[in-house]
PDB file of C-alpha atoms in Angstrom:
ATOM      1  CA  UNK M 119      12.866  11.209 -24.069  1.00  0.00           C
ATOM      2  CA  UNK M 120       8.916  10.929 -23.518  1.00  0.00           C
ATOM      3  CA  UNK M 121       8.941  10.933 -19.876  1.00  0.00           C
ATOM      4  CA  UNK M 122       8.897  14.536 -19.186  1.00  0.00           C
ATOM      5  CA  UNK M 123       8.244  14.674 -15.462  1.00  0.00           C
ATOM      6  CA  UNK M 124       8.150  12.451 -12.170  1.00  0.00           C
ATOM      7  CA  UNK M 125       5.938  13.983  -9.322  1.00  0.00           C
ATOM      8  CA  UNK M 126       7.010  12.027  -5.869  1.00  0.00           C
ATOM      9  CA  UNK M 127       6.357  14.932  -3.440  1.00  0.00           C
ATOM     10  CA  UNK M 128       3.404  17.097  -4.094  1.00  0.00           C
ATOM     11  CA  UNK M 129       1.801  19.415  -1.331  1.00  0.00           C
ATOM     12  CA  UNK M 130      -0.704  17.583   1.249  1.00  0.00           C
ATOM     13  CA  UNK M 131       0.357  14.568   0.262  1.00  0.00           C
ATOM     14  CA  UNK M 132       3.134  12.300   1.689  1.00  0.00           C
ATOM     15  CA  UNK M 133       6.033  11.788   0.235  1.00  0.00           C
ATOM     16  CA  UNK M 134       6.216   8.226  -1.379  1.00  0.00           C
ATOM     17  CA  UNK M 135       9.101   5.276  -0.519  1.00  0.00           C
ATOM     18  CA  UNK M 136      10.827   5.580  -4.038  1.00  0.00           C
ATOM     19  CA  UNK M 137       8.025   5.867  -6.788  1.00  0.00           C
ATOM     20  CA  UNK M 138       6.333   8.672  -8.060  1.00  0.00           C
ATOM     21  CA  UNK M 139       2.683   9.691  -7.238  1.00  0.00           C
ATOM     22  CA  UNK M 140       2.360  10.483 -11.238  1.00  0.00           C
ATOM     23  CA  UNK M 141       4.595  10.686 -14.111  1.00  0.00           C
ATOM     24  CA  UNK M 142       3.774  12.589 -17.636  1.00  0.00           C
ATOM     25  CA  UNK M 143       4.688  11.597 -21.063  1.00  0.00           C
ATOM     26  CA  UNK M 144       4.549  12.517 -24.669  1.00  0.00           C
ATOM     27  CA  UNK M 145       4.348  10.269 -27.848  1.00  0.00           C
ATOM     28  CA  UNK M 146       3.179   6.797 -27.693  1.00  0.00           C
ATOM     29  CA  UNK M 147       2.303   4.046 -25.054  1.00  0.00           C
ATOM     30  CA  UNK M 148       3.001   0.704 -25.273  1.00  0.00           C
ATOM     31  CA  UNK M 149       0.835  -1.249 -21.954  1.00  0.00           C
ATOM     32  CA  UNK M 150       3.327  -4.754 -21.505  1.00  0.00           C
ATOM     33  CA  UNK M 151       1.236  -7.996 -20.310  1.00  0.00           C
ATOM     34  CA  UNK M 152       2.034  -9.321 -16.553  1.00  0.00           C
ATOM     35  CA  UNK M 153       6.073 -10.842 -16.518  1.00  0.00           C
ATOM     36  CA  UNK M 154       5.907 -13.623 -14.199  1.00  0.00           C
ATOM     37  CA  UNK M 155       9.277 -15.795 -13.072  1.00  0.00           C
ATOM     38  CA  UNK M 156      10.156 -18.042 -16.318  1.00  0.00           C
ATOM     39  CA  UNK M 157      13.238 -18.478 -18.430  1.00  0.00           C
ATOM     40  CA  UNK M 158      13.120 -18.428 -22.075  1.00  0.00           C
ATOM     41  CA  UNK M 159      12.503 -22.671 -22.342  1.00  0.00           C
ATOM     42  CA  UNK M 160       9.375 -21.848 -19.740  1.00  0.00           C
ATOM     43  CA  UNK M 161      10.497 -22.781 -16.926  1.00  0.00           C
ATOM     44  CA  UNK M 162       9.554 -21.461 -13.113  1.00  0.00           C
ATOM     45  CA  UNK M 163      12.448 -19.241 -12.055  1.00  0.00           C
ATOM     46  CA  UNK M 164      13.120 -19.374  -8.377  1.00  0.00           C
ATOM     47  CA  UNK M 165      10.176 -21.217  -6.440  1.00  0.00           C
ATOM     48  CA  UNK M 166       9.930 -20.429  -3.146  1.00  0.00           C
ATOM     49  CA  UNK M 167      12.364 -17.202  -3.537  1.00  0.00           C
ATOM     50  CA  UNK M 168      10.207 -14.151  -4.071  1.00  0.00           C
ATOM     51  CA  UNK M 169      14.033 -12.124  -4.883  1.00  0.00           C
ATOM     52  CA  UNK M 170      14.317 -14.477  -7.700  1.00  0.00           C
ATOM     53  CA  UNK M 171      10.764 -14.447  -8.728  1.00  0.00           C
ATOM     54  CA  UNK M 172      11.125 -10.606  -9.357  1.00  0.00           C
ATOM     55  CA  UNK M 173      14.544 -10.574 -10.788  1.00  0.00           C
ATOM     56  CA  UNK M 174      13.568 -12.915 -13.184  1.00  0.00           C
ATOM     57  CA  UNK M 175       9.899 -10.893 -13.568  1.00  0.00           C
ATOM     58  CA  UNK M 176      11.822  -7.766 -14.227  1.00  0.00           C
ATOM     59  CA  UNK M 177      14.186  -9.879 -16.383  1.00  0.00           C
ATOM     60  CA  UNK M 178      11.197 -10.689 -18.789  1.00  0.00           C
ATOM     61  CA  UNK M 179      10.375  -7.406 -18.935  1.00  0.00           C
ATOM     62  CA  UNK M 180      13.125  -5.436 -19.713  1.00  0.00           C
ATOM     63  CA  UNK M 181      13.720  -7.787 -22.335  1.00  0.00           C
ATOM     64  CA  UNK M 182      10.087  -6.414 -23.664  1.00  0.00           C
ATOM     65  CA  UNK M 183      11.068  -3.075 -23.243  1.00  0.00           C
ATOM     66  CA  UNK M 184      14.625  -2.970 -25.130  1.00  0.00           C
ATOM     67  CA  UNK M 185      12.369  -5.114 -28.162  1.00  0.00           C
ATOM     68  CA  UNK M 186      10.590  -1.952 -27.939  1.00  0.00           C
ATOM     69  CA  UNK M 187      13.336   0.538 -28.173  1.00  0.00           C
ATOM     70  CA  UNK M 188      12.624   1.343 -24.358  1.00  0.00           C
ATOM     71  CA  UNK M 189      14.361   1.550 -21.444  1.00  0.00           C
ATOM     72  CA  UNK M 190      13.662   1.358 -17.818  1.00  0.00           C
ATOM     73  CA  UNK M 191      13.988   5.435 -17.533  1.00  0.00           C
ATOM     74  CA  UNK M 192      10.629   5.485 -20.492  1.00  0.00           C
ATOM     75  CA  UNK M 193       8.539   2.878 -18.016  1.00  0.00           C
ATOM     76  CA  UNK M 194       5.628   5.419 -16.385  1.00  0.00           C
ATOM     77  CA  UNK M 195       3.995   3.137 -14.314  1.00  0.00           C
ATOM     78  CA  UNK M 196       4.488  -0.716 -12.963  1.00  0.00           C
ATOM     79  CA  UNK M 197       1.656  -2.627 -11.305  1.00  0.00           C
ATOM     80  CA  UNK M 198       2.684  -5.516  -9.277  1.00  0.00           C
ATOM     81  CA  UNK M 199       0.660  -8.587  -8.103  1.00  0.00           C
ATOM     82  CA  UNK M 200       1.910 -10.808  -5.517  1.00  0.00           C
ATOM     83  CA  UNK M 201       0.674 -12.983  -3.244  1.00  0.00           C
ATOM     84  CA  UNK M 202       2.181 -11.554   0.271  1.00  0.00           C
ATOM     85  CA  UNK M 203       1.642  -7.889   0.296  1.00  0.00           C
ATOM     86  CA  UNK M 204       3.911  -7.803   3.518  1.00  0.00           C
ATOM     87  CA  UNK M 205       7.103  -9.115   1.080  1.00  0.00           C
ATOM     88  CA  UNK M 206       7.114  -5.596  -0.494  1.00  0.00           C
ATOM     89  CA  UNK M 207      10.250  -4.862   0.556  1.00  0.00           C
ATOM     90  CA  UNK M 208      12.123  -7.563  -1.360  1.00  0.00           C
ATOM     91  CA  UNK M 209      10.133  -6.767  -4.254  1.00  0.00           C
ATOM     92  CA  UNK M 210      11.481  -3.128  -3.966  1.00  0.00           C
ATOM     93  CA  UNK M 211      15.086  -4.068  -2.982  1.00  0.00           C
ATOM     94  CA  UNK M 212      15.177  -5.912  -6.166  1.00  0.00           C
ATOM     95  CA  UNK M 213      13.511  -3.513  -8.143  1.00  0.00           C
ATOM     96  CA  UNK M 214      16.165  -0.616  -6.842  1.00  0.00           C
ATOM     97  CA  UNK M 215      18.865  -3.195  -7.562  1.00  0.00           C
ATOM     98  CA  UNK M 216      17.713  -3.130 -11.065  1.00  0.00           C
ATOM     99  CA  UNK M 217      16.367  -0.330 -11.992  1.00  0.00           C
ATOM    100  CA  UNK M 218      18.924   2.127  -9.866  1.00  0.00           C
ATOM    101  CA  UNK M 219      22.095   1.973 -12.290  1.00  0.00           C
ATOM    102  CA  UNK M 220      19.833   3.332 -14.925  1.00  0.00           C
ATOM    103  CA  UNK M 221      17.402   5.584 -13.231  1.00  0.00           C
ATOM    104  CA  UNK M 222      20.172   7.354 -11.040  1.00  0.00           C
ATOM    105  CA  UNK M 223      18.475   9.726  -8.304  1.00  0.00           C
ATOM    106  CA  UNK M 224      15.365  10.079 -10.338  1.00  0.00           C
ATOM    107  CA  UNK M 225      12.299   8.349  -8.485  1.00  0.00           C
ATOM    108  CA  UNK M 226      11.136   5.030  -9.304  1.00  0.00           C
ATOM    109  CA  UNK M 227       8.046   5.058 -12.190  1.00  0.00           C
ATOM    110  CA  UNK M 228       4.648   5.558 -10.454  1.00  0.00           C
ATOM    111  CA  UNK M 229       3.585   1.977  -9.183  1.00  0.00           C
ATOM    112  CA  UNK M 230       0.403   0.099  -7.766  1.00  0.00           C
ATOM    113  CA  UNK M 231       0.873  -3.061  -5.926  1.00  0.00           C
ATOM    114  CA  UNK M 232      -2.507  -5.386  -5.676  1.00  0.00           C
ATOM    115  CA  UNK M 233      -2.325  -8.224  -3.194  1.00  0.00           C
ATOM    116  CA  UNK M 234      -4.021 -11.309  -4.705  1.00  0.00           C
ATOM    117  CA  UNK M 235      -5.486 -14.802  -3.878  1.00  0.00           C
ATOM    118  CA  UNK M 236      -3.427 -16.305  -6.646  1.00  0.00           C
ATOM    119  CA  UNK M 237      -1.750 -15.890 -10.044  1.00  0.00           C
ATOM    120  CA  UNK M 238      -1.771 -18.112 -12.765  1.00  0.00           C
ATOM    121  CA  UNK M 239       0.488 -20.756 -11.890  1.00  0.00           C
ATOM    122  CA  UNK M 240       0.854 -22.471  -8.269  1.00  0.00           C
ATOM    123  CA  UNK M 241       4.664 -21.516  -8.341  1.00  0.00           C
ATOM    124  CA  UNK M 242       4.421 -17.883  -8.647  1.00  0.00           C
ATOM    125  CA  UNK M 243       4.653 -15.457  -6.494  1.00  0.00           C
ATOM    126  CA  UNK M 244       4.725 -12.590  -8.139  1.00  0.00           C
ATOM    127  CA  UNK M 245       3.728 -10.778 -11.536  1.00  0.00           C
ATOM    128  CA  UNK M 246       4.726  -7.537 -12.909  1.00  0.00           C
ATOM    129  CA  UNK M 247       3.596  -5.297 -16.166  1.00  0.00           C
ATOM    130  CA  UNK M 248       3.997  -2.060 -17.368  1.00  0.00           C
ATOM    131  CA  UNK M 249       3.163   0.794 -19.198  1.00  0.00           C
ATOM    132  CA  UNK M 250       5.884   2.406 -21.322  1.00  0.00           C
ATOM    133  CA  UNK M 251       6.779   5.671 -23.454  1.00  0.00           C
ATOM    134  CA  UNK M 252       7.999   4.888 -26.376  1.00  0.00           C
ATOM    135  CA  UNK M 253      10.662   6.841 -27.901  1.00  0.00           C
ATOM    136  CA  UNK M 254      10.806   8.668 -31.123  1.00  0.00           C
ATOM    137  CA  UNK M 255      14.575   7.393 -31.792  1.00  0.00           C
ATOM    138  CA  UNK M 256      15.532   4.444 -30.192  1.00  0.00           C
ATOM    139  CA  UNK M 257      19.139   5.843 -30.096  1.00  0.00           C
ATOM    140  CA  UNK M 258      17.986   8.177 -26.993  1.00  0.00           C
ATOM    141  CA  UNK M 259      17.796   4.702 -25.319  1.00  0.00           C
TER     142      UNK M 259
END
């Protein structure tokens, strides 16, 4: 596997609510464009519902991810852009929901979250990308 280590509590610093102030990797990188709420015909996922926007965000991606050979325990970092910075929480209750079964007790990928004025599209409310290690053999996935 490429992610080697997670670093969520490191001395003088505090410890973070389930992500990781760093994460190192070996091999390659793959950086996955913003995943914003739309089904495969390209339709808005959830208006109005900020859980749905980011289940169906995360949805995208993973689907990027396993194209890649990846899994959610090779994503390093996320960075999230939403619209309410004060929603966090539902963003991370859906992101646990997710990403829990496969990460186990290991901490969350290190993460960034930018409030912004808008995103592309007057229906979304949130985008998500990624940077990814990419496994040697996809059969460690």
């Amino acid at each position: 596997m490429p992610v080697e280590e997670r670093l969520p509590d490191l001395p003088g610093l505090p410890s973070t609510p389930g992500y990781a102030h760093a994460v190192t990797v070996t091999g390659r990188l793959a950086f996955i464009s913003g995943q914003v709420a739309v089904d495969a015909r390209g339709c808005v996922v959830g208006v109005d519902d900020l859980a749905a926007q980011t289940r169906q965000a995360l949805s995208n991606l993973h689907h990027i991810i396993r194209g890649l050979g990846a899994d959610w325990s090779d994503v390093v970092k996320f960075t999230w852009f939403v619209l309410d910075a004060s929603e966090v929480q539902t963003i991370r209750d859906v992101r646990d929901e997710i990403l829990r079964p496969a990460l186990g007790k290991v901490h969350n990928p290190a993460s960034t979250l930018v409030q912004v004025a808008a995103l592309f599209g007057p229906d979304f409310l949130v985008e998500v990308e990624a940077v990814v290690a990419i496994p040697d053999d996809p059969s460690d996935v």
